[in-house]
PDB file of C-alpha atoms in Angstrom:
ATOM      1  CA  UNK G   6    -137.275  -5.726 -49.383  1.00 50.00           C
ATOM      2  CA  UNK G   7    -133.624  -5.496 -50.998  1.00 55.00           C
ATOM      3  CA  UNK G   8    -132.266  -8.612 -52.648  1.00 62.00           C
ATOM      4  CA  UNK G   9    -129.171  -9.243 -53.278  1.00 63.00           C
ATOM      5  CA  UNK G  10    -129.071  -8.566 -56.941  1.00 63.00           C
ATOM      6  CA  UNK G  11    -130.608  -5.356 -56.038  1.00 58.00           C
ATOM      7  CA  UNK G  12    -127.670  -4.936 -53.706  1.00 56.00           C
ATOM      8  CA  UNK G  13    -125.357  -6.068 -55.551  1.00 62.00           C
ATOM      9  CA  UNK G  14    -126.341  -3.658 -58.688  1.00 59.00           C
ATOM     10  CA  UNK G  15    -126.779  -0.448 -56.419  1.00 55.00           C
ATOM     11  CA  UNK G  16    -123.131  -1.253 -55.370  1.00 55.00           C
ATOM     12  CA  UNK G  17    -121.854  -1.539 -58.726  1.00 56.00           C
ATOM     13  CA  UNK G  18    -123.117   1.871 -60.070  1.00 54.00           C
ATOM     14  CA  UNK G  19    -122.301   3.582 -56.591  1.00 50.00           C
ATOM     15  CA  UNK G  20    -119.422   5.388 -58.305  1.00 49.00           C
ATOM     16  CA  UNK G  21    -121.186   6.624 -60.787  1.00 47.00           C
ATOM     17  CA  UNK G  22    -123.602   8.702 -58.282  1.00 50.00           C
ATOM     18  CA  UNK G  23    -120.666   9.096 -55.259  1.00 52.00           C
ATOM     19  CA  UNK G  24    -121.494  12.493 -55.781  1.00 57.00           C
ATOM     20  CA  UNK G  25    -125.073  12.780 -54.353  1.00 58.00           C
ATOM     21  CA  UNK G  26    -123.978  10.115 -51.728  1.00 56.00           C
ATOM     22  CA  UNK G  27    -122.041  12.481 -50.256  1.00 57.00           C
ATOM     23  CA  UNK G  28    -123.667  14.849 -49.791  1.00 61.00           C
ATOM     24  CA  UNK G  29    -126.588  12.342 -48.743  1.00 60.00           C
ATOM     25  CA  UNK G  30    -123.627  11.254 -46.515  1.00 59.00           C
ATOM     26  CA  UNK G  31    -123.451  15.014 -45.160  1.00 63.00           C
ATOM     27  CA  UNK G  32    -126.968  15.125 -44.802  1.00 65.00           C
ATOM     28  CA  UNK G  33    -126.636  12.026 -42.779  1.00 65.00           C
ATOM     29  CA  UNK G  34    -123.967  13.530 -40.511  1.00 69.00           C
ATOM     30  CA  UNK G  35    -121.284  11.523 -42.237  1.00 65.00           C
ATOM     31  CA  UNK G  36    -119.035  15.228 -42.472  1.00 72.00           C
ATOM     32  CA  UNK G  37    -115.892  13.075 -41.264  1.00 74.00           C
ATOM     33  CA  UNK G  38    -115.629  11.029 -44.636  1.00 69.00           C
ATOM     34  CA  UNK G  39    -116.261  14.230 -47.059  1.00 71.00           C
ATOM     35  CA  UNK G  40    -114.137  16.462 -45.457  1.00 77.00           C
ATOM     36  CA  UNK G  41    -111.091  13.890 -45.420  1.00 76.00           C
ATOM     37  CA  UNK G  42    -112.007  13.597 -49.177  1.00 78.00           C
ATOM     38  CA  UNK G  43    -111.377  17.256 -50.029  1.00 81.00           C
ATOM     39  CA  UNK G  44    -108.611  17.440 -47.947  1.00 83.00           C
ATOM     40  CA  UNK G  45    -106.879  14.497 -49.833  1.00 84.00           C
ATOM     41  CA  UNK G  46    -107.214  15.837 -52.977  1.00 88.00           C
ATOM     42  CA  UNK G  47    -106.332  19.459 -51.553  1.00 90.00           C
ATOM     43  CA  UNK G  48    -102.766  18.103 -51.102  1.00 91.00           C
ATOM     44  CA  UNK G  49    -103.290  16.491 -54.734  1.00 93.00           C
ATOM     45  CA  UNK G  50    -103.675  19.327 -56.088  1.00 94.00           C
ATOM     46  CA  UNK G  51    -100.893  21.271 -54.185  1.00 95.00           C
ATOM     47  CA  UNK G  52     -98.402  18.861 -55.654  1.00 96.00           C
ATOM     48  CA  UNK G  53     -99.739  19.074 -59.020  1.00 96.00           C
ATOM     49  CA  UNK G  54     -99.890  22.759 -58.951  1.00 97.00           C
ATOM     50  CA  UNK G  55     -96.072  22.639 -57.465  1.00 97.00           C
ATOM     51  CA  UNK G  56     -95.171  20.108 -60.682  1.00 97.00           C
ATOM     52  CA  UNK G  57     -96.997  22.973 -62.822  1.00 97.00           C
ATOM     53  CA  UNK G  58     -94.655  26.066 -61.505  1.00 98.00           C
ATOM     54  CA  UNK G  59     -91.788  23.834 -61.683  1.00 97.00           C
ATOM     55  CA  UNK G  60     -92.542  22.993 -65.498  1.00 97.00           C
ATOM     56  CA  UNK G  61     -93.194  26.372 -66.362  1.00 97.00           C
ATOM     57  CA  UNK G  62     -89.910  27.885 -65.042  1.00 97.00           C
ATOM     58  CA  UNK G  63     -87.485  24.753 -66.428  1.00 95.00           C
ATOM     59  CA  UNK G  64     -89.479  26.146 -69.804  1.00 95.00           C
ATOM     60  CA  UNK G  65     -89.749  29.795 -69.177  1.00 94.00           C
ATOM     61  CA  UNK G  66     -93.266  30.487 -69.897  1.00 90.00           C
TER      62      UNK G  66
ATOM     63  CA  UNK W  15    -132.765   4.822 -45.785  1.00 47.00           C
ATOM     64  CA  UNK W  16    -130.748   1.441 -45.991  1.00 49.00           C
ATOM     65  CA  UNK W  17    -130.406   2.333 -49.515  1.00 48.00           C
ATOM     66  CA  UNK W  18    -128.434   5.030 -48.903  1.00 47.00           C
ATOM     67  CA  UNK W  19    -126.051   3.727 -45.811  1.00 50.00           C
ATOM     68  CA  UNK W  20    -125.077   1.038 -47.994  1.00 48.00           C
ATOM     69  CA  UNK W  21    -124.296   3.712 -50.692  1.00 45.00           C
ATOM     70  CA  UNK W  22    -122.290   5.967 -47.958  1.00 47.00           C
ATOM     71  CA  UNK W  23    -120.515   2.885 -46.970  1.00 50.00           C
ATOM     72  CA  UNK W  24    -119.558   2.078 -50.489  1.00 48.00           C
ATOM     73  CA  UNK W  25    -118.807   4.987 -52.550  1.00 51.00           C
ATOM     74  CA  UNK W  26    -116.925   7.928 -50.943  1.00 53.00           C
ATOM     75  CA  UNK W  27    -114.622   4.895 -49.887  1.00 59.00           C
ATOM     76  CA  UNK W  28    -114.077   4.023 -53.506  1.00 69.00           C
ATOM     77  CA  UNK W  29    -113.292   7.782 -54.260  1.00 74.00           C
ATOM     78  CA  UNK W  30    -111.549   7.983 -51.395  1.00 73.00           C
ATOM     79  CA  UNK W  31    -109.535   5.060 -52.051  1.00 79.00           C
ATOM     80  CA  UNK W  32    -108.821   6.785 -55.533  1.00 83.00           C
ATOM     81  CA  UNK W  33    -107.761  10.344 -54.172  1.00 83.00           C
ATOM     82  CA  UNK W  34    -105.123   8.749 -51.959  1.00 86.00           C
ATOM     83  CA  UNK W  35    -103.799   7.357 -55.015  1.00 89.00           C
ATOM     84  CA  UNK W  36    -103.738  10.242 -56.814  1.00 90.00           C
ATOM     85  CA  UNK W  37    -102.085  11.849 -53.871  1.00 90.00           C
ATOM     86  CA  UNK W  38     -99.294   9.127 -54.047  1.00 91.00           C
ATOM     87  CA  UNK W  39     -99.578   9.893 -58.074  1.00 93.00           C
ATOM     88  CA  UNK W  40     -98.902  13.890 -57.710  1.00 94.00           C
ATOM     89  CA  UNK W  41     -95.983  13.073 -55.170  1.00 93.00           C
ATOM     90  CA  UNK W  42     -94.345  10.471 -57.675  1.00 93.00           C
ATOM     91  CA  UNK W  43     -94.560  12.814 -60.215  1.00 95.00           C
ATOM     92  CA  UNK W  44     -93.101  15.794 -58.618  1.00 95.00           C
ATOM     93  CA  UNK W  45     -90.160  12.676 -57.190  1.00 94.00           C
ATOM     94  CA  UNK W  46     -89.661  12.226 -61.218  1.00 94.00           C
ATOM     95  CA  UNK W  47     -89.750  15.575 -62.047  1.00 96.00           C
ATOM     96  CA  UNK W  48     -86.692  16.655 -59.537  1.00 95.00           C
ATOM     97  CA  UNK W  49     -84.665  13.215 -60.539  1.00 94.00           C
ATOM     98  CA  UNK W  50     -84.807  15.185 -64.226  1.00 95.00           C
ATOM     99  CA  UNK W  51     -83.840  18.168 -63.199  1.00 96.00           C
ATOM    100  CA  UNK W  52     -80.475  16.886 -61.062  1.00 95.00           C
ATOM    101  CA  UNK W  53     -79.799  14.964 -63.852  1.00 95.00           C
ATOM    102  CA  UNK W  54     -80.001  17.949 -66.307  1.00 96.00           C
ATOM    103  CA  UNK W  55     -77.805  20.052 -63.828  1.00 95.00           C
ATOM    104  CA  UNK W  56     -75.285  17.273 -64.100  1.00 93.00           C
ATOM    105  CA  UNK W  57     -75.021  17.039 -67.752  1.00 93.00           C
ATOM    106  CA  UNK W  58     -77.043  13.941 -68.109  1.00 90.00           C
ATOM    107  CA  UNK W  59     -79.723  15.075 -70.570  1.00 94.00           C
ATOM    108  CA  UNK W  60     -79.672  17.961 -74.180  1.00 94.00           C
ATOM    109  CA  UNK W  61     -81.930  20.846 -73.374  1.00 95.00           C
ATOM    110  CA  UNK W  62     -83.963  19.590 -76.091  1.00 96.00           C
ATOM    111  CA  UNK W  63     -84.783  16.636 -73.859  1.00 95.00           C
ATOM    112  CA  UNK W  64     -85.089  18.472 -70.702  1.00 96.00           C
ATOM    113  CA  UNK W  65     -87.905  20.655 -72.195  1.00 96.00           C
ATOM    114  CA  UNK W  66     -89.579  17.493 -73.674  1.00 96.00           C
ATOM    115  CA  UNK W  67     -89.330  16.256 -70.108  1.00 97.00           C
ATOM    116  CA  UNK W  68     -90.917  19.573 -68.717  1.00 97.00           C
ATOM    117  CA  UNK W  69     -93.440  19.736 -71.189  1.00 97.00           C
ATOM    118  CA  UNK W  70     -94.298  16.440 -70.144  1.00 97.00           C
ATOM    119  CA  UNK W  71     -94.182  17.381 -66.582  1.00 97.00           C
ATOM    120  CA  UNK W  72     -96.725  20.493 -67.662  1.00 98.00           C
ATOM    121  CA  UNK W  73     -99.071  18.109 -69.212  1.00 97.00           C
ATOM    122  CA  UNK W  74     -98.989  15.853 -66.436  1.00 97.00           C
ATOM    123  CA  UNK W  75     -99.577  18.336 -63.533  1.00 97.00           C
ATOM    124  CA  UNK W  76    -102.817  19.090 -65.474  1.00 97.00           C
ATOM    125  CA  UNK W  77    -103.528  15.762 -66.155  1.00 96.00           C
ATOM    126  CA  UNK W  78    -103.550  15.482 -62.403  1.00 96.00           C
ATOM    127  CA  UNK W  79    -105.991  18.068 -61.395  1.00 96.00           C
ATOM    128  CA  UNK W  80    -108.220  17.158 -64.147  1.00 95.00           C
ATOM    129  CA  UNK W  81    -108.177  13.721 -62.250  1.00 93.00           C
ATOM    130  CA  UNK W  82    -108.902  15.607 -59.192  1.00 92.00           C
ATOM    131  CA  UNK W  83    -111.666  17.953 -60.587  1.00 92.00           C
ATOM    132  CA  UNK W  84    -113.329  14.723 -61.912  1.00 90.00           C
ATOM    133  CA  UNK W  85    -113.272  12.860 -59.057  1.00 86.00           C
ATOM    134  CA  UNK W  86    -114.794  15.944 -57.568  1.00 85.00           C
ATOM    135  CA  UNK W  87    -117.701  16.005 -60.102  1.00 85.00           C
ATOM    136  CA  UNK W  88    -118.018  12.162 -59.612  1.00 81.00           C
ATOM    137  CA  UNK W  89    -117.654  11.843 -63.206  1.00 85.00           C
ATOM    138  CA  UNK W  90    -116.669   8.139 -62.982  1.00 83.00           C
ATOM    139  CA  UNK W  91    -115.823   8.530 -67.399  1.00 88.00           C
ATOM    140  CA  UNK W  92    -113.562  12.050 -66.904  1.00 91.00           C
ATOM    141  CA  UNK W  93    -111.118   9.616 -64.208  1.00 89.00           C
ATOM    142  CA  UNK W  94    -111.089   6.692 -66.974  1.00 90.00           C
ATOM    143  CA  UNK W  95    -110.014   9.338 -69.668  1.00 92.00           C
ATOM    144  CA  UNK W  96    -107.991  11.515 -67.751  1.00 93.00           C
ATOM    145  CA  UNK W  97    -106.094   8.516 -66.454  1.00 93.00           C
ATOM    146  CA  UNK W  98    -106.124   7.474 -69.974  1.00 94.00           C
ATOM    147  CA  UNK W  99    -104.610  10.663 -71.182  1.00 95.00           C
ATOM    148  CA  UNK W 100    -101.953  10.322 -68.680  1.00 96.00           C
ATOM    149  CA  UNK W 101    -100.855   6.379 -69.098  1.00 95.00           C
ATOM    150  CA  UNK W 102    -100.578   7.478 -72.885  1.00 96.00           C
ATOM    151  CA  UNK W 103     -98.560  10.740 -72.086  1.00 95.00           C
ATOM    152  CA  UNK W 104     -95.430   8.771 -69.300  1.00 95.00           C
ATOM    153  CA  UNK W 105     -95.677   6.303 -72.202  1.00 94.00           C
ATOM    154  CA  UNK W 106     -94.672   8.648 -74.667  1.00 94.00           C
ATOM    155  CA  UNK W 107     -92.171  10.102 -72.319  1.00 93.00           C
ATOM    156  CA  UNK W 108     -90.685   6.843 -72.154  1.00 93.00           C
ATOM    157  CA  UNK W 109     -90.354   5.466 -75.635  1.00 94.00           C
ATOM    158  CA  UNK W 110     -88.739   9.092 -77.020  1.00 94.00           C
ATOM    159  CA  UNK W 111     -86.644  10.541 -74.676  1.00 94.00           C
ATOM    160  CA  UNK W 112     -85.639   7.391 -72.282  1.00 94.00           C
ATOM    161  CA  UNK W 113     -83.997   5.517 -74.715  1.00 94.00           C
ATOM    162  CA  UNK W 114     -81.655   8.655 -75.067  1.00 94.00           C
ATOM    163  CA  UNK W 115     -79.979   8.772 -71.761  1.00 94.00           C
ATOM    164  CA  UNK W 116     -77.092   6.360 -70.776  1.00 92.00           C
ATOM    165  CA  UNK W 117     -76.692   3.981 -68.124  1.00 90.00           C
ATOM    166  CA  UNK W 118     -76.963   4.485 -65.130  1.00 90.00           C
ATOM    167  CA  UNK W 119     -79.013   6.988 -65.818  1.00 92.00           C
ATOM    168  CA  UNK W 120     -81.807   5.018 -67.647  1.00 92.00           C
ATOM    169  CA  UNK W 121     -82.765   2.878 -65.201  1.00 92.00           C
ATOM    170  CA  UNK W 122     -82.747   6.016 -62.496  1.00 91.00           C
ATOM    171  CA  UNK W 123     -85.456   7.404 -64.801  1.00 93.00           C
ATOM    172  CA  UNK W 124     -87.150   3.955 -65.559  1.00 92.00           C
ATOM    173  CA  UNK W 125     -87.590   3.094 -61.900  1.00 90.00           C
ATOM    174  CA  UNK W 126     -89.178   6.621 -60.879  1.00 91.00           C
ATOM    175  CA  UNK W 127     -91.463   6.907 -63.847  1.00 92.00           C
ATOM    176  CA  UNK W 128     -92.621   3.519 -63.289  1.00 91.00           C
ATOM    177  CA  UNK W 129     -94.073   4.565 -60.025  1.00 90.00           C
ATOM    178  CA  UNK W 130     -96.110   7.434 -61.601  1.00 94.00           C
ATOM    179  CA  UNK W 131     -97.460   4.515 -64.335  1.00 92.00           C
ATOM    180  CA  UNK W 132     -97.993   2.101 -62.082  1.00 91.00           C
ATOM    181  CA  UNK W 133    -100.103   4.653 -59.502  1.00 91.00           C
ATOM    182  CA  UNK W 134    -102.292   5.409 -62.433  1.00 92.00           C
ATOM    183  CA  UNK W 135    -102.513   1.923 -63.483  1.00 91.00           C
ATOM    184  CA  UNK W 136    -103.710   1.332 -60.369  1.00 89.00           C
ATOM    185  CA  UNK W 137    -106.356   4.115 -60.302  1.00 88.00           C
ATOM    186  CA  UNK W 138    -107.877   2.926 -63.549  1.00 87.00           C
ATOM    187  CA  UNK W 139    -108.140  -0.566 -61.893  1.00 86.00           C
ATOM    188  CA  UNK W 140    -109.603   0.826 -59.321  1.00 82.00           C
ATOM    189  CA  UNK W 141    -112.205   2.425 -60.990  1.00 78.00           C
ATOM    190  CA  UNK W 142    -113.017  -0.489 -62.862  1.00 70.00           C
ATOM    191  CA  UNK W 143    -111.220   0.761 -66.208  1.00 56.00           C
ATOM    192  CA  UNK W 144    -108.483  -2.321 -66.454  1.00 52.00           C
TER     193      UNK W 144
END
C-alpha cells in the first residue's frame, strides 16, 4: 500500500531517475511522450549548433 | 506497476517541460546573437566587442547542448551546473561589454539578452535549482 509520503517522496526524486522512466515509459507503450522529447531537444540542438557556426565565422575559426 | 505510472506521469513531463524551455532558450539566443551582428554591421559596436560577443555566443551554443546532453542522461546536477555556467556567462556579457554601447542601442541588447536569462532562470526553477 502507497502512502502519501511514499508518494509524495517518489515524486520528488522522479527527476533524478526520468531516465529509466522512460524507457519504463517505452516499455509501457508510452513511445508518444519519448519521442516528442527527443524531437524537442533535436530542434534545441539545431539552434544551438546554428548559434555555434554563426560564432565561429563572426570569429574566423 | 502504480509505482511506475505515477513516475511516467511525473517525470518525462518535468523534462519535457524543461526541453521546451531550452528550445525557447536556443531560439532567444540565436534572436540575440543576429540583434549583435546588425548592430555591428551598422557601426554600433568595436570589433573587440563584437568578438567578445561571439565568443560569448560560442560558449553559449555549447552551454546549450550540454543542457541538452544532460537532460538526455537525466543528470538532474549537469542541468543545475550547466544552467549555472550559462546564467554566469550572459551575466558577464552584460556587465563588460553592455555598458559600452550607447542608447538606443543598450536597451535593444538589454531587452533580448534578458530573454535568454530569464529562459534559463526559469529552467533552473524548474528543476528545483532557485
Amino acid at each position: 500500500m502507497m502512502t502519501p509520503a511514499l508518494l509524495a517522496i517518489l515524486i520528488q526524486q522522479a527527476p533524478t531517475i526520468v531516465g529509466a522512466i522512460i524507457a519504463l515509459a517505452k516499455h509501457a507503450g508510452l513511445n508518444d511522450e519519448a519521442n516528442a522529447l527527443a524531437l524537442v531537444l533535436q530542434r534545441s540542438d539545431a539552434n544551438a549548433d546554428q548559434l555555434i557556426a554563426n560564432a565561429k565565422a563572426a570569429l574566423g575559426i | 506497476m502504480l509505482i511506475v505510472w505515477v513516475l511516467a506521469a511525473c517525470g518525462p513531463k518535468h523534462v519535457q517541460t524543461t526541453a521546451i524551455f531550452s528550445e525557447q532558450l536556443s531560439a532567444a539566443a540565436l534572436t540575440a546573437q543576429q540583434t549583435v551582428t546588425d548592430l555591428h554591421a551598422m557601426g554600433g559596436m568595436t570589433d573587440v566587442s563584437y568578438q567578445n560577443w561571439q565568443a560569448g555566443f560560442l560558449k553559449l551554443g555549447l552551454g546549450i547542448k550540454a543542457l541538452n546532453q544532460a537532460l538526455r542522461d537525466s543528470n538532474d546536477k549537469a542541468v543545475l551546473e550547466q544552467v549555472g555556467v550559462m546564467v554566469t556567462l550572459v551575466t558577464d556579457l552584460v556587465n563588460l561589454e553592455i555598458p559600452k554601447l550607447k542608447e538606443p542601442d543598450r536597451v535593444l541588447v538589454l531587452l533580448v539578452l534578458s530573454s535568454v536569462k530569464s529562459t534559463l532562470l526559469v529552467i533552473s526553477a524548474t528543476w528545483g535549482g532557485a
